Amino acid sequence: MKRTLQITVLLSLLTTGLFAQQQPKVLPADQELSLKYGADRLGKRQDAAMQQFRDNRLGAFIHWGLYAIPGGEWNGKVYNGAAEWLKSWAKVPADEWLKLMDQWNPDKFNARAWAKMAKKMGAKYVKITTKHHEGFCLWPSKYSKYTVAQTPYKKDILGELVKAYNDEGIDVHFYFSVMDWSHPDYRYDIKSEEDAVAFARFLEFTDNQLKELATRYPTVKDFWFDGTWDASIKKNGWWTAHVERMLKDMLPGVTINSRLRADDYGKRHFDSNGHLMGDYESGYERRLPDPVKDLKVTRWDWEACMTIPENQWGYHKDWSLSYV
Ligand code: 16Z
């Protein structure tokens, strides 16, 4: 179990609910702005796939990446911040960080044992980090040098997990960070023509990775986007609408969280008219709806991420000491 914890890095439970966290301002219909990239629907989705998402109720959220190896410690110093952000806390350059790949060899990893554990705890769905901010891919992406295929372990971890969970009747959802610290074309903002050109390449790379995931693992039920808050993405709201459409065309029924989305004016989650974009609202960790105010609002679906430590998602060797 200890070993599993080391390799694994689970670390949060999810509950789905029907309530919006906060009620955004909704303009009277005749005063609404005309948006090209706003909500593509008013109110909740009512199809069977969305109902399945809602009915699943309890999931497990697994964060597993290179950050599980140092577990919050770099050069003898333990950082109490979230372990999956260690590269940032310890200011480790990308090339140095990615050398952790040489140590990626979880030879005791057993996808079927994980799936059985999830089943036993009652999880109806599991969210898995396909790629966190560090850029390391749990699947052998042909668009990146930083994947499981380039490690001593070599095997497609994501593929094994998808199969094992599906065999237990558990839905698999993909976490995907758009922000990618391993990619030279990522930009936090677009301040020059050079930035615009590089970021256009980056968005094409991201499209390719997403199409690759949807093609390789067509049973995926949901994409949960993260790392979408930078100015570069807010200035490219069109792209977030495009991604939502692209995935929904490829995978009928797939659900997408609101955090992916920005509208024509860079407004995120809820568009400039106050309508939810994507299929359900994703708040930050441990954020629950207000039990009085928000329980009256059932216009949006909702998912809450209950991290076990206060603010940790990846495996941290010291989290039980620092956070309890
Ligand atoms: C407050 O700034 C944060 C907090 C958490 C920025 C990003 C995150 C990331 C975590 O690393 C984890 O992946 C979580 C789901 N995500 C929001």
Coordinates of C-alpha atoms and ligand atoms in Angstrom, one line a residue:
M1 CA 0.0 0.0 0.0
K2 CA 2.8 2.3 0.9
R3 CA 4.4 1.6 -2.4
T4 CA 1.2 2.1 -4.2
L5 CA 0.8 5.5 -2.5
Q6 CA 4.3 6.4 -3.6
I7 CA 3.6 5.6 -7.2
T8 CA 0.1 6.6 -7.3
V9 CA -0.9 9.8 -6.3
L10 CA -4.4 9.9 -5.9
L11 CA -5.6 12.5 -4.1
S12 CA -8.9 13.7 -4.3
L13 CA -12.5 12.7 -4.3
L14 CA -15.1 14.2 -6.5
T15 CA -18.7 14.7 -6.1
T16 CA -21.0 15.8 -8.7
G17 CA -24.0 18.0 -7.9
L18 CA -26.6 20.1 -9.6
F19 CA -25.8 23.4 -8.1
A20 CA -24.0 26.4 -9.4
Q21 CA -21.4 27.9 -7.1
Q22 CA -22.3 31.5 -7.7
Q23 CA -25.0 33.1 -9.7
P24 CA -23.5 35.2 -12.4
K25 CA -25.4 38.2 -13.8
V26 CA -27.7 37.3 -16.5
L27 CA -28.8 40.2 -18.7
P28 CA -32.4 40.6 -20.0
A29 CA -32.6 38.8 -23.4
D30 CA -32.9 42.0 -25.4
Q31 CA -29.8 43.4 -23.8
E32 CA -27.5 40.4 -24.5
L33 CA -24.3 40.9 -26.4
S34 CA -24.0 38.9 -29.6
L35 CA -21.2 36.5 -29.1
K36 CA -19.6 34.2 -31.5
Y37 CA -17.8 32.1 -28.9
G38 CA -20.1 32.2 -25.9
A39 CA -22.4 29.5 -24.5
D40 CA -23.8 27.3 -27.2
R41 CA -26.8 26.4 -25.1
L42 CA -29.0 27.9 -22.4
G43 CA -29.6 25.7 -19.4
K44 CA -28.5 22.2 -18.7
R45 CA -27.8 19.5 -21.2
Q46 CA -30.5 16.9 -21.0
D47 CA -29.1 14.0 -23.1
A48 CA -28.3 10.5 -21.8
A49 CA -24.5 11.0 -21.6
M50 CA -25.0 14.1 -19.4
Q51 CA -27.4 12.2 -17.2
Q52 CA -24.8 9.5 -16.8
F53 CA -22.2 12.2 -15.8
R54 CA -24.7 13.4 -13.2
D55 CA -25.7 10.0 -12.0
N56 CA -22.1 8.9 -11.4
R57 CA -22.0 11.2 -8.4
L58 CA -18.7 9.9 -6.9
G59 CA -15.3 9.7 -8.7
A60 CA -11.6 9.6 -7.9
F61 CA -9.2 12.1 -9.3
I62 CA -5.8 10.8 -9.9
H63 CA -2.8 13.1 -10.4
W64 CA 0.2 11.1 -11.5
G65 CA 3.2 12.6 -13.2
L66 CA 7.0 13.2 -12.8
Y67 CA 6.2 15.2 -9.7
A68 CA 5.4 12.0 -7.9
I69 CA 9.2 11.1 -8.0
P70 CA 10.5 14.1 -5.9
G71 CA 7.3 14.2 -3.9
G72 CA 7.7 17.8 -2.9
E73 CA 11.4 17.8 -2.2
W74 CA 14.1 19.3 -4.4
N75 CA 17.8 19.4 -3.5
G76 CA 17.2 18.6 0.1
K77 CA 14.5 21.2 0.6
V78 CA 10.9 20.3 1.2
Y79 CA 8.3 22.7 -0.3
N80 CA 5.0 22.7 1.3
G81 CA 3.1 23.9 -1.7
A82 CA 1.3 21.6 -4.0
A83 CA 3.7 18.8 -5.0
E84 CA 2.7 18.9 -8.7
W85 CA 3.9 22.5 -8.7
L86 CA 7.3 21.7 -7.3
K87 CA 9.1 22.6 -10.6
S88 CA 7.7 26.1 -10.1
W89 CA 8.3 26.4 -6.4
A90 CA 12.0 25.3 -6.7
K91 CA 12.5 27.2 -10.0
V92 CA 13.7 24.1 -11.8
P93 CA 14.4 24.6 -15.5
A94 CA 12.3 22.5 -17.8
D95 CA 15.1 20.4 -19.3
E96 CA 16.3 19.6 -15.8
W97 CA 12.8 18.7 -14.6
L98 CA 12.2 16.5 -17.6
K99 CA 15.3 14.4 -16.7
L100 CA 13.1 12.8 -14.1
M101 CA 11.8 10.8 -17.0
D102 CA 15.0 8.7 -16.6
Q103 CA 13.6 7.5 -13.2
W104 CA 10.1 6.7 -14.4
N105 CA 10.0 3.0 -14.0
P106 CA 6.9 2.0 -11.8
D107 CA 7.4 -1.7 -12.3
K108 CA 4.8 -2.6 -9.7
F109 CA 2.1 -0.6 -11.3
N110 CA -1.0 -2.7 -11.7
A111 CA -3.9 -1.0 -13.5
R112 CA -6.3 -3.8 -12.7
A113 CA -5.5 -3.5 -9.0
W114 CA -6.2 0.2 -9.1
A115 CA -9.5 -0.4 -10.9
K116 CA -10.6 -3.0 -8.4
M117 CA -9.8 -0.6 -5.6
A118 CA -11.9 2.2 -7.2
K119 CA -14.7 -0.2 -7.7
K120 CA -14.6 -1.2 -4.0
M121 CA -14.6 2.4 -2.8
G122 CA -17.7 3.0 -4.9
A123 CA -16.2 5.3 -7.5
K124 CA -18.3 5.4 -10.6
Y125 CA -15.8 7.4 -12.6
V126 CA -12.1 8.2 -12.5
K127 CA -10.4 11.3 -13.7
I128 CA -6.8 10.9 -14.8
T129 CA -4.1 13.5 -15.6
T130 CA -3.2 12.7 -19.2
K131 CA -0.7 15.7 -19.0
H132 CA -0.3 18.1 -16.1
H133 CA 1.5 21.5 -16.4
E134 CA 4.9 19.9 -16.6
G135 CA 4.1 18.5 -20.0
F136 CA 4.9 14.8 -19.3
C137 CA 2.4 12.7 -21.1
L138 CA 1.0 9.5 -19.6
W139 CA 0.3 8.2 -23.1
P140 CA 2.9 7.8 -26.0
S141 CA 2.0 11.0 -27.8
K142 CA 3.7 11.3 -31.2
Y143 CA 3.7 15.1 -30.8
S144 CA 6.0 15.2 -27.8
K145 CA 9.4 13.9 -26.7
Y146 CA 8.2 13.9 -23.1
T147 CA 6.0 10.8 -22.8
V148 CA 5.9 7.5 -21.1
A149 CA 7.3 5.9 -24.3
Q150 CA 10.6 7.7 -23.7
T151 CA 11.1 6.4 -20.2
P152 CA 12.6 3.1 -18.9
Y153 CA 9.1 1.8 -18.3
K154 CA 8.0 2.6 -21.9
K155 CA 4.4 1.3 -21.5
D156 CA 1.2 3.3 -22.2
I157 CA 0.0 3.9 -18.6
L158 CA -3.1 5.8 -19.7
G159 CA -4.1 3.0 -22.1
E160 CA -3.8 0.4 -19.4
L161 CA -5.8 2.5 -17.0
V162 CA -8.6 3.2 -19.5
K163 CA -8.9 -0.5 -20.2
A164 CA -8.8 -1.6 -16.6
Y165 CA -11.4 0.9 -15.3
N166 CA -13.7 0.3 -18.3
D167 CA -13.4 -3.5 -17.6
E168 CA -14.8 -2.7 -14.1
G169 CA -17.6 -0.6 -15.6
I170 CA -16.0 2.6 -14.4
D171 CA -16.2 5.7 -16.7
V172 CA -12.8 7.4 -17.5
H173 CA -12.5 11.2 -17.7
F174 CA -9.4 12.9 -18.9
Y175 CA -7.7 15.8 -17.1
F176 CA -5.7 17.8 -19.6
S177 CA -3.6 20.9 -18.9
V178 CA -3.4 23.3 -21.8
M179 CA -0.6 25.3 -20.2
D180 CA 2.5 23.2 -20.9
W181 CA 5.8 24.0 -19.3
S182 CA 7.7 21.7 -21.6
H183 CA 6.8 23.3 -24.8
P184 CA 8.9 26.2 -26.2
D185 CA 5.9 27.7 -28.0
Y186 CA 3.7 28.1 -24.9
R187 CA 3.1 31.8 -24.1
Y188 CA 1.5 33.4 -21.0
D189 CA 0.5 36.4 -23.0
I190 CA 0.7 37.5 -26.6
K191 CA 2.8 40.7 -26.8
S192 CA 4.4 40.5 -30.2
E193 CA 3.9 39.0 -33.7
E194 CA 6.5 36.4 -32.7
D195 CA 4.4 35.4 -29.7
A196 CA 1.3 35.2 -31.9
V197 CA 3.1 32.9 -34.4
A198 CA 4.6 30.7 -31.7
F199 CA 1.2 30.4 -29.8
A200 CA -0.6 29.5 -33.0
R201 CA 1.8 26.6 -33.4
F202 CA 1.2 25.7 -29.8
L203 CA -2.6 25.6 -30.3
E204 CA -2.1 23.4 -33.3
F205 CA 0.1 21.1 -31.2
T206 CA -2.6 21.0 -28.5
D207 CA -5.3 20.2 -31.1
N208 CA -3.2 17.4 -32.3
Q209 CA -2.7 15.9 -28.8
L210 CA -6.4 16.2 -28.1
K211 CA -7.4 14.5 -31.4
E212 CA -4.8 11.8 -30.6
L213 CA -6.4 11.2 -27.2
A214 CA -9.9 11.1 -28.6
T215 CA -8.8 8.7 -31.3
R216 CA -6.7 6.4 -29.2
Y217 CA -9.1 6.2 -26.3
P218 CA -12.6 6.6 -27.8
T219 CA -14.4 5.4 -24.6
V220 CA -13.3 8.5 -22.7
K221 CA -16.4 10.2 -21.4
D222 CA -15.2 13.6 -20.4
F223 CA -12.4 16.1 -20.9
W224 CA -11.6 18.3 -17.8
F225 CA -9.4 21.2 -18.9
D226 CA -7.0 23.0 -16.6
G227 CA -4.2 25.6 -17.1
T228 CA -6.5 27.8 -19.2
W229 CA -6.3 31.0 -17.2
D230 CA -3.5 32.9 -19.0
A231 CA -4.0 36.0 -21.1
S232 CA -2.8 34.1 -24.1
I233 CA -5.8 31.8 -23.9
K234 CA -8.2 34.6 -22.9
K235 CA -7.2 36.4 -26.1
N236 CA -8.0 33.2 -28.1
G237 CA -11.5 32.5 -26.8
W238 CA -12.3 31.2 -30.4
W239 CA -9.9 28.4 -29.8
T240 CA -11.6 27.2 -26.7
A241 CA -15.0 27.1 -28.5
H242 CA -13.3 25.3 -31.4
V243 CA -11.9 22.6 -29.0
E244 CA -15.2 22.0 -27.4
R245 CA -16.8 21.5 -30.8
M246 CA -14.0 19.4 -32.2
L247 CA -14.2 17.0 -29.2
K248 CA -18.0 16.8 -29.3
D249 CA -17.8 16.0 -33.1
M250 CA -15.3 13.3 -32.5
L251 CA -16.9 11.8 -29.4
P252 CA -20.7 12.1 -29.3
G253 CA -21.9 12.6 -25.8
V254 CA -18.5 13.7 -24.4
T255 CA -18.8 16.2 -21.5
I256 CA -16.5 19.2 -21.1
N257 CA -15.9 21.4 -18.1
S258 CA -16.5 25.1 -18.1
R259 CA -12.9 25.9 -17.2
L260 CA -11.8 25.3 -20.8
R261 CA -13.8 28.2 -22.1
A262 CA -13.3 31.8 -22.8
D263 CA -15.7 33.9 -24.9
D264 CA -15.1 36.7 -27.5
Y265 CA -14.1 39.1 -24.7
G266 CA -12.0 36.7 -22.8
K267 CA -14.7 36.1 -20.1
R268 CA -14.2 32.6 -18.6
H269 CA -16.5 29.9 -17.4
F270 CA -19.6 32.1 -17.7
D271 CA -19.8 34.1 -20.9
S272 CA -20.4 37.9 -21.1
N273 CA -24.1 37.3 -20.9
G274 CA -23.8 35.2 -17.8
H275 CA -24.4 31.8 -19.4
L276 CA -22.3 28.8 -18.5
M277 CA -20.0 27.6 -21.2
G278 CA -19.1 24.0 -21.5
D279 CA -21.4 21.4 -19.7
Y280 CA -20.7 21.9 -16.0
E281 CA -19.0 24.3 -13.7
S282 CA -15.7 23.4 -12.2
G283 CA -14.7 25.3 -9.1
Y284 CA -11.4 25.2 -7.3
E285 CA -10.5 22.6 -4.7
R286 CA -12.9 22.1 -1.9
R287 CA -15.2 24.7 -3.3
L288 CA -18.8 23.8 -2.6
P289 CA -22.0 25.6 -3.5
D290 CA -23.6 27.8 -0.9
P291 CA -26.1 25.4 0.8
V292 CA -28.8 28.1 1.0
K293 CA -28.3 30.5 -1.9
D294 CA -27.1 28.1 -4.5
L295 CA -29.4 25.3 -3.7
K296 CA -32.1 27.3 -5.2
V297 CA -30.2 27.5 -8.5
T298 CA -30.4 24.4 -10.6
R299 CA -29.6 25.9 -13.9
W300 CA -26.1 24.4 -14.1
D301 CA -24.4 21.1 -13.4
W302 CA -21.6 21.2 -11.0
E303 CA -18.5 19.2 -10.0
A304 CA -16.5 19.7 -6.8
C305 CA -13.0 18.4 -6.2
M306 CA -12.5 17.4 -2.5
T307 CA -8.7 17.2 -2.2
I308 CA -7.6 15.1 0.8
P309 CA -4.8 17.4 1.9
E310 CA -5.8 21.1 1.8
N311 CA -4.2 22.0 -1.4
Q312 CA -2.3 19.0 -2.8
W313 CA -3.1 16.9 -5.8
G314 CA 0.1 15.2 -6.6
Y315 CA 1.9 12.8 -4.2
H316 CA 3.8 14.8 -1.5
K317 CA 6.0 12.8 0.9
D318 CA 5.2 15.2 3.7
W319 CA 1.6 16.1 3.2
S320 CA 0.3 14.3 6.2
L321 CA 2.6 16.3 8.4
S322 CA 2.2 19.7 6.7
Y323 CA -1.4 19.8 6.1
V324 CA -3.3 18.0 8.9
Ligands
16Z1 C1 -4.3 28.4 -7.1 O1 -3.6 28.1 -8.3 C2 -3.7 26.8 -8.7 C3 -4.2 25.8 -7.9 C4 -4.4 24.5 -8.4 C5 -3.4 26.5 -10.0 C6 -3.6 25.3 -10.5 C7 -4.0 24.2 -9.8 C8 -4.1 22.9 -10.4 C9 -3.6 21.8 -9.5 O2 -2.2 21.6 -9.8 C10 -4.5 20.6 -9.8 O3 -4.1 20.1 -11.1 C11 -5.8 21.3 -9.9 C12 -6.9 20.4 -10.5 N1 -5.6 22.5 -10.7 C13 -6.6 23.5 -10.6

